[in-house]
Amino acid sequence: MMTKWLPRTAFKRQADSFDLSGLAQLDEIPVLSSSHAIQQLDPQIERLLITEFELGEQASRICPVLLADQTVTVFAIKEHQTGDALLTLWQQLQDKGYRLAAVPCYVLSVSLLLELIRDTQLTGEDLVLGAGASTLWSQADLFNAFLDIVRWGVQHKSSDIHINIFTASECSEVRFSIAGRYVFPPKFHGMSTRFLLDMLAVAWMNIRGGNGAVFDPHKEQQGSLNCEVDGSALMLRWGSLAAELGPSICLRVLHREVEATLPDLASLGYLPDQQEQLQNTLAGEGGAVIFSGAVGSGKSTTLAALVAQLPSWRKLISIEDPVEYLIPNAIQVALSRDLHNESHQPFGAKLRALKRAAMTDVLLGEIRDLETGRAFTDLSSSGVRLYTTVHAASAALVPARLHSDFVGVSMDLMAAPGILRLLVHQCLLPRLCAECALPLSALQQFPALALSVTQGDFQRWKDQLGALVGEAGLQQMRVRQPEGCAHCINPELPDLNGWQGRIVSAEILDPILYPDYLSALHHKQPVLPDLLQQGWRPLRYNALQQALLGLIDPFDLERYFSVFNSAAWQGYKGG
């Protein structure tokens, strides 16, 4: 049976007439974490008994259940695993002649309990499992179920929550992005499609800046939702995609505590020389500092962490869609844009207002289309320091991305002196658990879970790596401990044991140091060979430096870049 256990916190005698002696041996309260766990109960569920008791609004939080052996247990959400409501219900069960089950209470998540009630049909006085729909809960209940999903994501440090609706199927998916992996926890298996649709419709009512008054499964929609989970202020950035099988909703989880401290460059993973390069950039004025990377590569986090270090006498204004991080001493402006319409007028109005704001620095959330491309052209050529992000494959290819038909920035503008001040490209790689990572030298063969594409002799693989980093480098490297430890173990997601989140690996390109770079790019000539010959360090080389510091598993390097005997690594000279 798929259960876990909470420490006993209740089950005490409240009234002489209520004999709780059968509970005296119960030291822990079991938690049912999925529909499958409910189905595996022994004895099995016969029917729900909600309508036999005056539960009122408690009906969706505490639910009496008749089991096949004619004993009764109670399904309750975590907040009701103890207290007067549970004790009163036990008393009512005794008064009606029911016997308490050997396990008199199970804890379920809000969403799982509501789904159980939803998948029942009212027949007389009983709710019998497995039939049509009922309407025994309020919008507040559905929103609480939504928050329960968000809470699980926050507790497991998820960057994104994905709700994939399959309209022709009985069940749909709730997945999470955790440590860069798209995971499907057993807790969320078997969630009903209609329940999730109702839940999303209620959640959309709380959206700010959304395109559409109601949730529309057949339309792309975006917006933001502010909420509080376990005392933490969050903003969920909602983006939905109308897919063939049904809508796919992605919720980016952003922490919005005013007093929260943004991470520094060192804790993100930037190497000491890179930290110095970025810090020196803050002292300058004018030109554009551009962070690039794939979707979800942490660009906005790094950018916010950087500009938060601007001196207080610099006036920073941001234009974002939406505002993601609260930056100290910044004036932040949210500009929502309709996905299906041009927004030149409101964008133009904001830019004109900016010109009258006497700022020294501007943060432009993301360059992704012609509209933001025009904004980049206007701001980068106006003499202010501009910080922004763009999706690109490398730092060297940022100008090509900005010049593409999708964005439309003039290459002549970017080739002008002082326009491109610094180009940064980053990705996120799994960070080894600092407490339990193993020395590479302790391995005698390939780890069973290593995702290396290298096959064959392990010693030959080590020799190839040693040719890059030397024997001393091999002794410094560490690899993942798949069993994990107290600092990284995750019983619900054991495949993530041995990692502690993710770490930034980055490359930085300063066009001033490579004067032929923009000219070569402008004439569509190869740029990377010349940069490498001039000593520029691409991202994979910096990631290898992090592996030498024991921060990244070398097998993860091969998975994200290429195997160590490939031509991509032949130019590495260490250092």
Short mmCIF file of C-alpha atoms in Angstrom, two decimals, residues 44-534:
data_model
loop_
_atom_site.label_atom_id
_atom_site.label_comp_id
_atom_site.label_asym_id
_atom_site.label_seq_id
_atom_site.Cartn_x
_atom_site.Cartn_y
_atom_site.Cartn_z
CA GLN A 44 -11.39 -1.81 0.74
CA ILE A 45 -13.81 1.10 0.69
CA GLU A 46 -17.47 0.15 0.38
CA ARG A 47 -19.02 3.62 0.36
CA LEU A 48 -18.77 7.17 1.70
CA LEU A 49 -21.05 8.25 4.53
CA ILE A 50 -21.09 12.03 4.09
CA THR A 51 -24.87 12.44 3.95
CA GLU A 52 -25.45 10.57 7.22
CA PHE A 53 -23.84 13.35 9.25
CA GLU A 54 -24.26 17.10 9.65
CA LEU A 55 -20.85 18.07 8.33
CA GLY A 56 -21.76 21.30 6.52
CA GLU A 57 -18.70 23.02 5.09
CA GLN A 58 -16.53 20.32 6.68
CA ALA A 59 -17.78 17.76 4.11
CA SER A 60 -14.84 18.38 1.79
CA ARG A 61 -12.28 18.36 4.61
CA ILE A 62 -13.29 15.39 6.75
CA CYS A 63 -15.13 12.40 5.32
CA PRO A 64 -16.40 9.20 7.07
CA VAL A 65 -15.82 6.05 5.00
CA LEU A 66 -17.45 2.63 5.42
CA LEU A 67 -15.02 -0.23 4.74
CA ALA A 68 -15.82 -3.70 3.44
CA ASP A 69 -15.62 -5.23 6.95
CA GLN A 70 -18.34 -2.77 8.06
CA THR A 71 -15.99 -0.71 10.19
CA VAL A 72 -15.57 3.02 9.61
CA THR A 73 -12.49 5.16 9.14
CA VAL A 74 -12.20 8.89 8.46
CA PHE A 75 -10.44 10.59 5.56
CA ALA A 76 -9.25 14.04 6.61
CA ILE A 77 -6.98 16.74 5.25
CA LYS A 78 -3.82 17.45 7.24
CA GLU A 79 -5.30 20.42 9.10
CA HIS A 80 -8.15 18.22 10.42
CA GLN A 81 -6.11 15.19 11.50
CA THR A 82 -6.71 16.37 15.06
CA GLY A 83 -9.14 18.64 16.84
CA ASP A 84 -12.79 18.90 17.75
CA ALA A 85 -14.17 18.16 14.28
CA LEU A 86 -12.55 14.72 14.17
CA LEU A 87 -13.45 13.86 17.76
CA THR A 88 -17.04 14.96 17.23
CA LEU A 89 -17.32 12.83 14.11
CA TRP A 90 -15.98 9.80 15.98
CA GLN A 91 -18.60 10.41 18.67
CA GLN A 92 -21.35 10.61 16.04
CA LEU A 93 -20.14 7.37 14.46
CA GLN A 94 -20.40 5.62 17.83
CA ASP A 95 -23.84 7.08 18.45
CA LYS A 96 -25.05 5.59 15.16
CA GLY A 97 -23.68 2.18 16.10
CA TYR A 98 -20.62 2.10 13.82
CA ARG A 99 -17.37 0.45 14.89
CA LEU A 100 -14.15 2.32 14.29
CA ALA A 101 -11.68 0.64 11.98
CA ALA A 102 -8.28 -0.58 13.18
CA VAL A 103 -6.88 2.57 11.49
CA PRO A 104 -9.53 5.17 12.41
CA CYS A 105 -8.12 8.06 10.37
CA TYR A 106 -6.13 8.62 7.18
CA VAL A 107 -4.70 11.93 5.98
CA LEU A 108 -5.24 12.95 2.32
CA SER A 109 -4.33 16.05 0.37
CA VAL A 110 -7.12 18.53 -0.33
CA SER A 111 -7.06 17.71 -4.03
CA LEU A 112 -7.18 13.95 -3.47
CA LEU A 113 -10.09 14.15 -1.02
CA LEU A 114 -12.06 16.47 -3.29
CA GLU A 115 -11.39 14.22 -6.25
CA LEU A 116 -12.63 11.22 -4.29
CA ILE A 117 -15.88 13.03 -3.49
CA ARG A 118 -16.18 14.29 -7.07
CA ASP A 119 -15.94 10.78 -8.48
CA THR A 120 -19.07 9.66 -6.68
CA GLN A 121 -22.79 9.82 -7.34
CA LEU A 122 -25.46 10.79 -4.85
CA THR A 123 -27.89 7.87 -4.51
CA GLY A 124 -30.40 8.26 -1.69
CA GLU A 125 -28.43 8.85 1.48
CA ASP A 126 -25.15 7.29 0.34
CA LEU A 127 -22.31 8.29 -1.93
CA VAL A 128 -21.27 5.22 -3.92
CA LEU A 129 -17.80 5.17 -5.46
CA GLY A 130 -17.21 5.21 -9.18
CA ALA A 131 -20.17 7.04 -10.73
CA GLY A 132 -20.99 10.51 -12.09
CA ALA A 133 -20.44 13.95 -10.61
CA SER A 134 -21.61 15.85 -7.58
CA THR A 135 -21.34 19.46 -6.48
CA LEU A 136 -20.51 19.13 -2.80
CA TRP A 137 -17.76 21.74 -2.71
CA SER A 138 -17.37 25.44 -3.18
CA GLN A 139 -15.03 27.53 -5.28
CA ALA A 140 -12.95 27.95 -2.13
CA ASP A 141 -12.53 24.17 -1.93
CA LEU A 142 -11.35 23.99 -5.52
CA PHE A 143 -8.91 26.85 -4.99
CA ASN A 144 -7.59 25.10 -1.88
CA ALA A 145 -7.00 22.01 -4.01
CA PHE A 146 -5.08 24.19 -6.46
CA LEU A 147 -2.99 25.59 -3.59
CA ASP A 148 -2.34 22.04 -2.40
CA ILE A 149 -0.69 21.28 -5.74
CA VAL A 150 1.31 24.50 -5.53
CA ARG A 151 2.31 23.69 -1.95
CA TRP A 152 3.75 20.33 -2.99
CA GLY A 153 5.72 22.06 -5.74
CA VAL A 154 7.13 24.65 -3.35
CA GLN A 155 8.07 22.02 -0.76
CA HIS A 156 9.99 20.09 -3.42
CA LYS A 157 11.64 23.22 -4.91
CA SER A 158 9.84 22.99 -8.23
CA SER A 159 10.54 25.78 -10.72
CA ASP A 160 7.42 25.03 -12.79
CA ILE A 161 4.11 23.22 -12.33
CA HIS A 162 2.60 21.62 -15.44
CA ILE A 163 -1.08 20.67 -15.69
CA ASN A 164 -1.69 18.73 -18.90
CA ILE A 165 -5.36 18.22 -19.68
CA PHE A 166 -6.44 15.31 -21.89
CA THR A 167 -10.04 16.19 -22.70
CA ALA A 168 -10.90 12.78 -24.19
CA SER A 169 -9.48 10.85 -21.22
CA GLU A 170 -10.80 10.26 -17.73
CA CYS A 171 -7.48 11.25 -16.15
CA SER A 172 -4.98 14.02 -16.82
CA GLU A 173 -1.49 14.90 -15.57
CA VAL A 174 0.05 17.12 -12.94
CA ARG A 175 3.82 17.27 -13.43
CA PHE A 176 6.64 19.37 -11.99
CA SER A 177 10.01 20.69 -13.14
CA ILE A 178 12.43 19.81 -10.34
CA ALA A 179 16.22 20.06 -10.71
CA GLY A 180 15.73 20.42 -14.46
CA ARG A 181 13.70 17.23 -14.77
CA TYR A 182 10.09 16.88 -15.86
CA VAL A 183 8.73 14.58 -13.17
CA PHE A 184 5.36 12.88 -12.59
CA PRO A 185 5.11 12.12 -8.84
CA PRO A 186 2.97 9.10 -7.86
CA LYS A 187 0.99 11.39 -5.54
CA PHE A 188 -0.62 13.00 -8.60
CA HIS A 189 -1.29 9.93 -10.72
CA GLY A 190 -4.89 9.35 -11.74
CA MET A 191 -6.29 12.85 -11.18
CA SER A 192 -9.59 13.23 -13.00
CA THR A 193 -9.76 15.50 -16.03
CA ARG A 194 -13.04 17.14 -15.10
CA PHE A 195 -11.82 17.88 -11.58
CA LEU A 196 -8.66 19.58 -12.90
CA LEU A 197 -10.69 21.59 -15.42
CA ASP A 198 -13.01 22.84 -12.67
CA MET A 199 -9.99 23.64 -10.51
CA LEU A 200 -8.27 25.60 -13.28
CA ALA A 201 -11.44 27.56 -14.02
CA VAL A 202 -11.56 28.68 -10.37
CA ALA A 203 -7.82 29.44 -10.26
CA TRP A 204 -8.14 31.60 -13.40
CA MET A 205 -10.60 33.85 -11.54
CA ASN A 206 -7.61 35.05 -9.49
CA ILE A 207 -5.42 35.85 -12.50
CA ARG A 208 -4.11 39.39 -12.96
CA GLY A 209 -3.39 40.79 -16.40
CA GLY A 210 -4.90 37.76 -18.12
CA ASN A 211 -6.27 37.74 -21.64
CA GLY A 212 -9.82 36.54 -21.12
CA ALA A 213 -12.43 36.84 -18.39
CA VAL A 214 -12.69 33.07 -18.00
CA PHE A 215 -10.36 30.11 -18.46
CA ASP A 216 -10.63 29.02 -22.11
CA PRO A 217 -9.21 25.54 -22.87
CA HIS A 218 -9.16 26.36 -26.58
CA LYS A 219 -7.11 29.55 -26.35
CA GLU A 220 -3.56 30.52 -25.42
CA GLN A 221 -3.74 32.54 -22.23
CA GLN A 222 -1.24 34.18 -19.94
CA GLY A 223 -1.25 36.17 -16.74
CA SER A 224 -0.06 36.06 -13.15
CA LEU A 225 -1.57 34.86 -9.89
CA ASN A 226 -0.46 36.02 -6.46
CA CYS A 227 -1.01 33.66 -3.54
CA GLU A 228 0.38 32.66 -0.18
CA VAL A 229 1.48 29.13 0.70
CA ASP A 230 2.68 28.23 4.20
CA GLY A 231 3.46 31.86 4.93
CA SER A 232 5.43 32.43 1.71
CA ALA A 233 4.26 35.01 -0.83
CA LEU A 234 4.31 33.57 -4.35
CA MET A 235 3.59 34.71 -7.86
CA LEU A 236 2.59 32.05 -10.38
CA ARG A 237 3.22 33.06 -13.98
CA TRP A 238 0.48 31.34 -15.96
CA GLY A 239 1.00 30.30 -19.57
CA SER A 240 -1.41 27.97 -21.35
CA LEU A 241 -1.04 26.27 -24.71
CA ALA A 242 -4.03 24.96 -26.67
CA ALA A 243 -2.69 21.53 -27.68
CA GLU A 244 -4.20 18.72 -29.76
CA LEU A 245 -5.29 16.58 -26.80
CA GLY A 246 -6.26 19.48 -24.55
CA PRO A 247 -4.77 22.56 -22.90
CA SER A 248 -1.34 22.44 -21.30
CA ILE A 249 -0.83 24.94 -18.48
CA CYS A 250 2.62 25.87 -17.18
CA LEU A 251 2.90 27.78 -13.91
CA ARG A 252 6.32 29.32 -13.20
CA VAL A 253 6.80 29.52 -9.42
CA LEU A 254 8.31 32.81 -8.27
CA HIS A 255 8.91 33.76 -4.65
CA ARG A 256 7.79 37.30 -3.92
CA GLU A 257 8.60 37.99 -0.27
CA VAL A 258 9.49 41.67 0.01
CA GLU A 259 12.17 40.91 2.58
CA ALA A 260 13.63 38.01 0.58
CA THR A 261 17.28 38.32 -0.35
CA LEU A 262 18.19 37.65 -3.96
CA PRO A 263 21.02 35.14 -4.44
CA ASP A 264 24.50 36.43 -5.15
CA LEU A 265 26.52 35.48 -8.21
CA ALA A 266 28.74 33.10 -6.24
CA SER A 267 25.84 31.08 -4.84
CA LEU A 268 24.31 30.84 -8.30
CA GLY A 269 27.51 29.21 -9.56
CA TYR A 270 29.47 31.94 -11.39
CA LEU A 271 33.22 31.38 -11.23
CA PRO A 272 35.36 34.00 -9.43
CA ASP A 273 36.70 35.61 -12.63
CA GLN A 274 33.17 35.77 -14.04
CA GLN A 275 31.89 37.39 -10.86
CA GLU A 276 34.59 40.05 -11.15
CA GLN A 277 33.75 40.65 -14.82
CA LEU A 278 30.06 41.15 -14.07
CA GLN A 279 30.77 43.35 -11.03
CA ASN A 280 33.02 45.60 -13.13
CA THR A 281 30.23 45.94 -15.69
CA LEU A 282 27.96 47.49 -13.06
CA ALA A 283 30.35 50.44 -12.77
CA GLY A 284 29.83 51.44 -16.41
CA GLU A 285 27.08 53.42 -18.09
CA GLY A 286 25.44 53.03 -21.48
CA GLY A 287 25.29 49.97 -23.70
CA ALA A 288 23.38 46.72 -23.34
CA VAL A 289 24.13 43.82 -20.99
CA ILE A 290 22.29 40.81 -22.39
CA PHE A 291 21.73 37.46 -20.72
CA SER A 292 20.82 34.57 -23.01
CA GLY A 293 19.87 30.95 -22.57
CA ALA A 294 17.14 28.43 -23.19
CA VAL A 295 13.70 28.61 -21.60
CA GLY A 296 14.00 28.04 -17.84
CA SER A 297 17.78 28.57 -17.71
CA GLY A 298 17.63 31.08 -14.85
CA LYS A 299 18.36 34.22 -16.89
CA SER A 300 15.88 36.41 -15.04
CA THR A 301 17.17 35.26 -11.66
CA THR A 302 20.77 36.11 -12.51
CA LEU A 303 19.78 39.44 -14.03
CA ALA A 304 17.79 40.41 -10.93
CA ALA A 305 20.67 39.31 -8.67
CA LEU A 306 23.08 41.47 -10.69
CA VAL A 307 21.08 44.71 -10.90
CA ALA A 308 20.16 44.43 -7.20
CA GLN A 309 23.82 45.33 -6.58
CA LEU A 310 23.60 48.67 -8.40
CA PRO A 311 24.52 51.56 -6.10
CA SER A 312 21.58 53.45 -4.60
CA TRP A 313 22.43 56.63 -6.49
CA ARG A 314 21.61 54.90 -9.80
CA LYS A 315 17.93 55.04 -10.80
CA LEU A 316 16.75 51.69 -12.14
CA ILE A 317 13.37 51.26 -13.86
CA SER A 318 12.17 47.89 -15.13
CA ILE A 319 9.52 47.02 -17.72
CA GLU A 320 8.50 43.39 -17.37
CA ASP A 321 5.71 41.06 -18.45
CA PRO A 322 5.12 40.31 -15.58
CA VAL A 323 7.39 41.58 -12.78
CA GLU A 324 9.15 38.43 -11.59
CA TYR A 325 11.47 39.45 -8.75
CA LEU A 326 11.15 42.34 -6.33
CA ILE A 327 14.40 44.28 -6.77
CA PRO A 328 15.51 46.65 -3.99
CA ASN A 329 15.59 50.35 -4.94
CA ALA A 330 14.05 49.65 -8.37
CA ILE A 331 10.90 51.15 -9.86
CA GLN A 332 9.22 48.16 -11.47
CA VAL A 333 6.49 48.38 -14.09
CA ALA A 334 4.33 45.44 -15.20
CA LEU A 335 3.21 45.64 -18.83
CA SER A 336 0.74 42.93 -19.84
CA ARG A 337 0.40 42.27 -23.55
CA ASP A 338 -2.23 40.35 -25.49
CA LEU A 339 -0.74 37.26 -27.14
CA HIS A 340 -2.90 37.76 -30.24
CA ASN A 341 -2.58 41.50 -30.82
CA GLU A 342 0.18 44.01 -31.35
CA SER A 343 0.75 46.30 -28.40
CA HIS A 344 2.77 49.09 -29.97
CA GLN A 345 0.61 51.84 -28.50
CA PRO A 346 0.91 50.89 -24.81
CA PHE A 347 4.56 49.90 -25.27
CA GLY A 348 5.30 53.17 -27.05
CA ALA A 349 3.58 55.12 -24.30
CA LYS A 350 5.70 53.41 -21.64
CA LEU A 351 8.89 54.15 -23.57
CA ARG A 352 7.97 57.82 -23.92
CA ALA A 353 7.26 57.98 -20.20
CA LEU A 354 10.63 56.38 -19.49
CA LYS A 355 12.41 59.14 -21.39
CA ARG A 356 10.92 61.65 -18.94
CA ALA A 357 11.82 59.57 -15.86
CA ALA A 358 15.51 60.60 -15.71
CA MET A 359 16.69 57.03 -15.10
CA THR A 360 20.25 55.81 -15.51
CA ASP A 361 19.47 52.10 -15.92
CA VAL A 362 16.62 50.15 -17.52
CA LEU A 363 15.75 46.48 -17.14
CA LEU A 364 13.72 45.24 -20.12
CA GLY A 365 12.33 41.84 -19.15
CA GLU A 366 12.83 39.90 -22.38
CA ILE A 367 13.49 40.56 -26.08
CA ARG A 368 11.27 38.09 -27.93
CA ASP A 369 9.42 39.83 -30.79
CA LEU A 370 9.30 42.91 -33.01
CA GLU A 371 7.73 44.99 -30.27
CA THR A 372 10.46 44.33 -27.73
CA GLY A 373 13.02 44.53 -30.55
CA ARG A 374 11.91 48.13 -31.19
CA ALA A 375 12.19 48.84 -27.48
CA PHE A 376 15.75 47.43 -27.44
CA THR A 377 16.71 49.63 -30.41
CA ASP A 378 15.25 52.72 -28.77
CA LEU A 379 16.78 52.17 -25.32
CA SER A 380 20.21 50.82 -26.31
CA SER A 381 20.81 53.82 -28.58
CA SER A 382 19.56 56.39 -26.05
CA GLY A 383 22.64 56.38 -23.81
CA VAL A 384 21.16 54.57 -20.79
CA ARG A 385 22.49 51.26 -19.49
CA LEU A 386 20.11 48.50 -20.62
CA TYR A 387 19.83 45.06 -19.01
CA THR A 388 17.75 42.41 -20.74
CA THR A 389 17.39 38.75 -21.68
CA VAL A 390 16.91 36.82 -24.92
CA HIS A 391 16.62 33.20 -25.98
CA ALA A 392 19.77 32.25 -27.87
CA ALA A 393 22.02 29.22 -28.31
CA SER A 394 25.23 30.91 -27.11
CA ALA A 395 26.65 34.30 -26.17
CA ALA A 396 28.28 34.61 -29.59
CA LEU A 397 24.93 34.11 -31.34
CA VAL A 398 23.00 36.76 -29.38
CA PRO A 399 23.38 39.39 -32.15
CA ALA A 400 22.17 36.86 -34.75
CA ARG A 401 19.08 36.18 -32.63
CA LEU A 402 18.37 39.89 -32.19
CA HIS A 403 18.82 40.44 -35.93
CA SER A 404 16.45 37.61 -36.86
CA ASP A 405 13.13 38.26 -38.58
CA PHE A 406 11.35 37.55 -35.28
CA VAL A 407 13.04 40.48 -33.47
CA GLY A 408 14.39 42.74 -36.22
CA VAL A 409 17.24 44.66 -34.55
CA SER A 410 19.65 46.24 -37.04
CA MET A 411 23.07 44.58 -37.23
CA ASP A 412 24.57 47.98 -38.03
CA LEU A 413 23.29 49.26 -34.68
CA MET A 414 24.77 46.32 -32.78
CA ALA A 415 28.11 46.66 -34.58
CA ALA A 416 28.37 50.30 -33.47
CA PRO A 417 30.88 50.90 -30.64
CA GLY A 418 29.40 50.83 -27.17
CA ILE A 419 26.00 49.33 -28.01
CA LEU A 420 26.70 45.74 -26.92
CA ARG A 421 28.51 46.01 -23.61
CA LEU A 422 28.42 42.39 -22.43
CA LEU A 423 26.91 39.14 -23.70
CA VAL A 424 26.27 36.36 -21.17
CA HIS A 425 24.95 32.87 -21.89
CA GLN A 426 24.03 30.40 -19.16
CA CYS A 427 22.45 27.04 -18.51
CA LEU A 428 21.46 25.16 -15.37
CA LEU A 429 23.16 21.84 -14.53
CA PRO A 430 22.49 19.45 -11.64
CA ARG A 431 24.45 20.47 -8.54
CA LEU A 432 26.02 17.59 -6.61
CA CYS A 433 25.05 17.15 -2.98
CA ALA A 434 28.01 18.57 -1.08
CA GLU A 435 27.54 16.07 1.74
CA CYS A 436 27.40 12.71 0.00
CA ALA A 437 29.05 13.06 -3.45
CA LEU A 438 31.63 10.31 -4.04
CA PRO A 439 35.21 10.77 -5.29
CA LEU A 440 35.48 9.79 -8.94
CA SER A 441 38.56 7.80 -7.99
CA ALA A 442 36.35 5.50 -5.89
CA LEU A 443 34.55 4.16 -8.99
CA GLN A 444 35.70 0.96 -10.61
CA GLN A 445 33.07 0.93 -13.37
CA PHE A 446 30.38 3.12 -14.90
CA PRO A 447 27.62 3.98 -12.40
CA ALA A 448 24.39 2.15 -13.13
CA LEU A 449 22.42 5.38 -13.44
CA ALA A 450 25.05 7.37 -15.36
CA LEU A 451 23.46 8.86 -18.45
CA SER A 452 26.75 8.90 -20.31
CA VAL A 453 26.60 7.83 -23.94
CA THR A 454 30.10 6.45 -23.52
CA GLN A 455 30.21 2.68 -23.83
CA GLY A 456 32.94 0.17 -23.26
CA ASP A 457 35.90 0.20 -20.93
CA PHE A 458 35.64 2.44 -17.86
CA GLN A 459 39.40 2.86 -17.53
CA ARG A 460 39.60 4.05 -21.12
CA TRP A 461 36.91 6.64 -20.33
CA LYS A 462 38.92 7.84 -17.30
CA ASP A 463 42.03 8.09 -19.46
CA GLN A 464 40.15 10.29 -21.96
CA LEU A 465 39.01 12.56 -19.15
CA GLY A 466 42.48 12.53 -17.60
CA ALA A 467 43.94 13.71 -20.90
CA LEU A 468 41.83 16.88 -20.48
CA VAL A 469 42.24 17.60 -16.79
CA GLY A 470 45.33 15.65 -15.71
CA GLU A 471 45.69 13.16 -12.89
CA ALA A 472 45.30 15.86 -10.25
CA GLY A 473 42.04 16.91 -11.87
CA LEU A 474 40.69 13.38 -11.76
CA GLN A 475 41.41 13.25 -8.02
CA GLN A 476 39.40 16.45 -7.49
CA MET A 477 36.28 15.31 -9.32
CA ARG A 478 33.26 13.85 -7.59
CA VAL A 479 30.21 11.92 -8.77
CA ARG A 480 26.65 11.50 -7.59
CA GLN A 481 25.69 9.16 -4.75
CA PRO A 482 22.39 7.67 -6.05
CA GLU A 483 21.27 6.56 -2.56
CA GLY A 484 21.50 10.15 -1.35
CA CYS A 485 21.81 11.26 2.26
CA ALA A 486 19.83 13.20 4.86
CA HIS A 487 20.65 16.43 3.00
CA CYS A 488 19.35 15.38 -0.42
CA ILE A 489 17.20 12.26 -0.14
CA ASN A 490 13.71 12.56 -1.60
CA PRO A 491 11.43 9.60 -0.79
CA GLU A 492 8.79 10.75 -3.30
CA LEU A 493 11.33 11.35 -6.08
CA PRO A 494 14.21 8.92 -5.47
CA ASP A 495 15.63 9.51 -8.96
CA LEU A 496 16.74 12.95 -7.73
CA ASN A 497 18.75 11.63 -4.76
CA GLY A 498 22.35 12.83 -4.75
CA TRP A 499 21.63 16.26 -6.24
CA GLN A 500 20.91 19.54 -4.48
CA GLY A 501 19.10 21.69 -6.99
CA ARG A 502 20.93 23.19 -9.94
CA ILE A 503 23.95 25.38 -10.57
CA VAL A 504 24.55 28.03 -13.22
CA SER A 505 27.23 27.37 -15.81
CA ALA A 506 27.97 30.37 -17.98
CA GLU A 507 30.07 31.93 -20.71
CA ILE A 508 30.72 35.68 -20.98
CA LEU A 509 31.67 37.55 -24.14
CA ASP A 510 32.89 41.15 -24.01
CA PRO A 511 32.83 42.48 -27.61
CA ILE A 512 35.38 45.16 -26.68
CA LEU A 513 38.01 42.46 -26.10
CA TYR A 514 37.34 40.88 -29.50
CA PRO A 515 37.04 43.76 -31.99
CA ASP A 516 36.74 41.50 -35.04
CA TYR A 517 33.79 39.61 -33.59
CA LEU A 518 30.91 41.86 -34.64
CA SER A 519 32.46 42.51 -38.03
CA ALA A 520 32.74 38.78 -38.71
CA LEU A 521 29.19 38.20 -37.55
CA HIS A 522 27.92 41.05 -39.69
CA HIS A 523 29.53 39.50 -42.77
CA LYS A 524 28.18 36.04 -41.85
CA GLN A 525 31.65 34.65 -41.25
CA PRO A 526 32.38 31.91 -38.65
CA VAL A 527 32.98 33.52 -35.28
CA LEU A 528 33.59 30.71 -32.80
CA PRO A 529 36.93 29.41 -34.21
CA ASP A 530 38.49 32.86 -34.00
CA LEU A 531 37.15 33.44 -30.51
CA LEU A 532 38.56 30.12 -29.30
CA GLN A 533 41.94 30.88 -30.87
CA GLN A 534 41.97 34.19 -29.01
#
